[in-house]
PDB file of C-alpha atoms in Angstrom:
ATOM      1  CA  MET A1378      -5.826   1.711   6.349  1.00 90.00           C
ATOM      2  CA  VAL A1379      -2.072   1.669   6.657  1.00 93.00           C
ATOM      3  CA  THR A1380      -1.780   2.222   2.905  1.00 90.00           C
ATOM      4  CA  THR A1381      -3.920   5.361   3.077  1.00 92.00           C
ATOM      5  CA  ILE A1382      -1.816   6.809   5.865  1.00 94.00           C
ATOM      6  CA  ALA A1383       1.462   5.890   4.155  1.00 92.00           C
ATOM      7  CA  GLY A1384       0.194   7.361   0.884  1.00 89.00           C
ATOM      8  CA  LEU A1385      -0.667  10.674   2.516  1.00 92.00           C
ATOM      9  CA  GLN A1386       2.846  10.868   3.884  1.00 93.00           C
ATOM     10  CA  LYS A1387       4.607   9.609   0.765  1.00 88.00           C
ATOM     11  CA  PHE A1388       2.662  11.367  -1.981  1.00 88.00           C
ATOM     12  CA  HIS A1389       1.282  14.432  -0.226  1.00 91.00           C
ATOM     13  CA  GLY A1390       4.157  15.205   2.133  1.00 94.00           C
ATOM     14  CA  MET A1391       1.934  15.253   5.207  1.00 95.00           C
ATOM     15  CA  ASP A1392       3.433  14.682   8.630  1.00 97.00           C
ATOM     16  CA  ALA A1393       1.849  12.436  11.257  1.00 97.00           C
ATOM     17  CA  GLN A1394      -0.089  15.255  12.921  1.00 97.00           C
ATOM     18  CA  GLN A1395      -1.482  16.523   9.621  1.00 97.00           C
ATOM     19  CA  ILE A1396      -2.582  12.998   8.709  1.00 96.00           C
ATOM     20  CA  ALA A1397      -4.230  12.527  12.101  1.00 97.00           C
ATOM     21  CA  ASP A1398      -6.104  15.803  11.694  1.00 96.00           C
ATOM     22  CA  HIS A1399      -7.095  15.021   8.110  1.00 96.00           C
ATOM     23  CA  LEU A1400      -8.415  11.527   8.894  1.00 96.00           C
ATOM     24  CA  TRP A1401      -9.796  12.355  12.350  1.00 97.00           C
ATOM     25  CA  LEU A1402      -7.484   9.862  14.029  1.00 96.00           C
ATOM     26  CA  GLU A1403      -5.413   9.954  17.184  1.00 97.00           C
ATOM     27  CA  LEU A1404      -1.756  10.751  16.608  1.00 97.00           C
ATOM     28  CA  PHE A1405      -0.618   7.436  18.143  1.00 98.00           C
ATOM     29  CA  MET A1406      -2.760   5.571  15.605  1.00 97.00           C
ATOM     30  CA  VAL A1407      -1.044   7.311  12.706  1.00 98.00           C
ATOM     31  CA  ARG A1408       2.396   6.712  14.186  1.00 98.00           C
ATOM     32  CA  ASN A1409       1.616   3.035  14.700  1.00 98.00           C
ATOM     33  CA  ALA A1410       0.429   2.738  11.096  1.00 97.00           C
ATOM     34  CA  LEU A1411       3.565   4.449   9.771  1.00 97.00           C
ATOM     35  CA  ASN A1412       5.778   2.201  11.906  1.00 97.00           C
ATOM     36  CA  TYR A1413       3.935  -0.869  10.638  1.00 97.00           C
ATOM     37  CA  TYR A1414       4.334   0.325   7.049  1.00 96.00           C
ATOM     38  CA  ALA A1415       8.053   0.917   7.558  1.00 96.00           C
ATOM     39  CA  ALA A1416       8.482  -2.606   8.927  1.00 96.00           C
ATOM     40  CA  HIS A1417       6.471  -4.231   6.104  1.00 94.00           C
ATOM     41  CA  LYS A1418       7.013  -1.772   3.252  1.00 93.00           C
ATOM     42  CA  GLN A1419       8.060  -4.224   0.538  1.00 89.00           C
ATOM     43  CA  TYR A1420       5.133  -6.590   1.134  1.00 88.00           C
ATOM     44  CA  ILE A1421       2.558  -3.777   1.388  1.00 87.00           C
ATOM     45  CA  ASP A1422       3.845  -2.083  -1.762  1.00 86.00           C
ATOM     46  CA  VAL A1423       3.601  -5.314  -3.773  1.00 83.00           C
ATOM     47  CA  CYS A1424       0.076  -5.964  -2.459  1.00 80.00           C
ATOM     48  CA  ASN A1425      -0.888  -2.426  -3.485  1.00 79.00           C
ATOM     49  CA  GLU A1426       0.451  -3.009  -6.973  1.00 80.00           C
ATOM     50  CA  LEU A1427      -1.545  -6.228  -7.232  1.00 76.00           C
ATOM     51  CA  SER A1428      -4.716  -4.513  -6.081  1.00 75.00           C
ATOM     52  CA  SER A1429      -4.249  -1.804  -8.692  1.00 72.00           C
ATOM     53  CA  ILE A1430      -4.517  -4.274 -11.569  1.00 70.00           C
ATOM     54  CA  ASN A1431      -7.655  -3.226 -13.365  1.00 65.00           C
ATOM     55  CA  HIS A1432     -10.342  -5.533 -14.697  1.00 56.00           C
ATOM     56  CA  ASP A1433      -9.286  -5.134 -18.331  1.00 60.00           C
ATOM     57  CA  GLN A1434      -5.735  -6.220 -17.539  1.00 65.00           C
ATOM     58  CA  MET A1435      -7.033  -9.309 -15.761  1.00 60.00           C
ATOM     59  CA  VAL A1436      -9.398 -10.188 -18.620  1.00 54.00           C
ATOM     60  CA  GLU A1437      -6.749  -9.682 -21.285  1.00 61.00           C
ATOM     61  CA  SER A1438      -4.004 -11.561 -19.504  1.00 60.00           C
ATOM     62  CA  PRO A1439      -4.947 -13.086 -16.161  1.00 53.00           C
ATOM     63  CA  TYR A1440      -1.629 -14.908 -15.967  1.00 56.00           C
ATOM     64  CA  GLY A1441       0.477 -12.474 -17.951  1.00 59.00           C
ATOM     65  CA  ASN A1442       4.095 -11.691 -17.248  1.00 66.00           C
ATOM     66  CA  TRP A1443       3.345  -8.542 -15.252  1.00 65.00           C
ATOM     67  CA  THR A1444       0.865 -10.293 -12.944  1.00 66.00           C
ATOM     68  CA  ARG A1445       3.152 -13.297 -12.592  1.00 68.00           C
ATOM     69  CA  GLU A1446       6.071 -11.034 -11.675  1.00 72.00           C
ATOM     70  CA  LEU A1447       4.049  -9.255  -8.988  1.00 71.00           C
ATOM     71  CA  LEU A1448       2.822 -12.530  -7.533  1.00 71.00           C
ATOM     72  CA  SER A1449       6.352 -13.887  -7.360  1.00 75.00           C
ATOM     73  CA  ARG A1450       7.543 -10.694  -5.698  1.00 75.00           C
ATOM     74  CA  ARG A1451       4.785 -11.028  -3.108  1.00 73.00           C
ATOM     75  CA  GLU A1452       5.767 -14.632  -2.428  1.00 73.00           C
ATOM     76  CA  SER A1453       9.411 -13.652  -2.032  1.00 75.00           C
ATOM     77  CA  VAL A1454       8.634 -11.209   0.770  1.00 71.00           C
ATOM     78  CA  THR A1455       6.298 -13.463   2.748  1.00 59.00           C
TER      79      THR A1455
END
């Protein structure tokens, strides 16, 4: 996934070749994923935040301010 590849670069400081070796991918695949992430960073980051909402947060406040803010941010970048 693009998010996995971007996360390895962003949070683990890996370069494209290290990521390719780590994930058993071709270098061009990693570069394409990083280019895609760079072009769609804001949207992908918001989607990641939405997917990280845990079950308890959804049960406690399915339409709470935090969720509503993330959804509106996602809509603003589409």
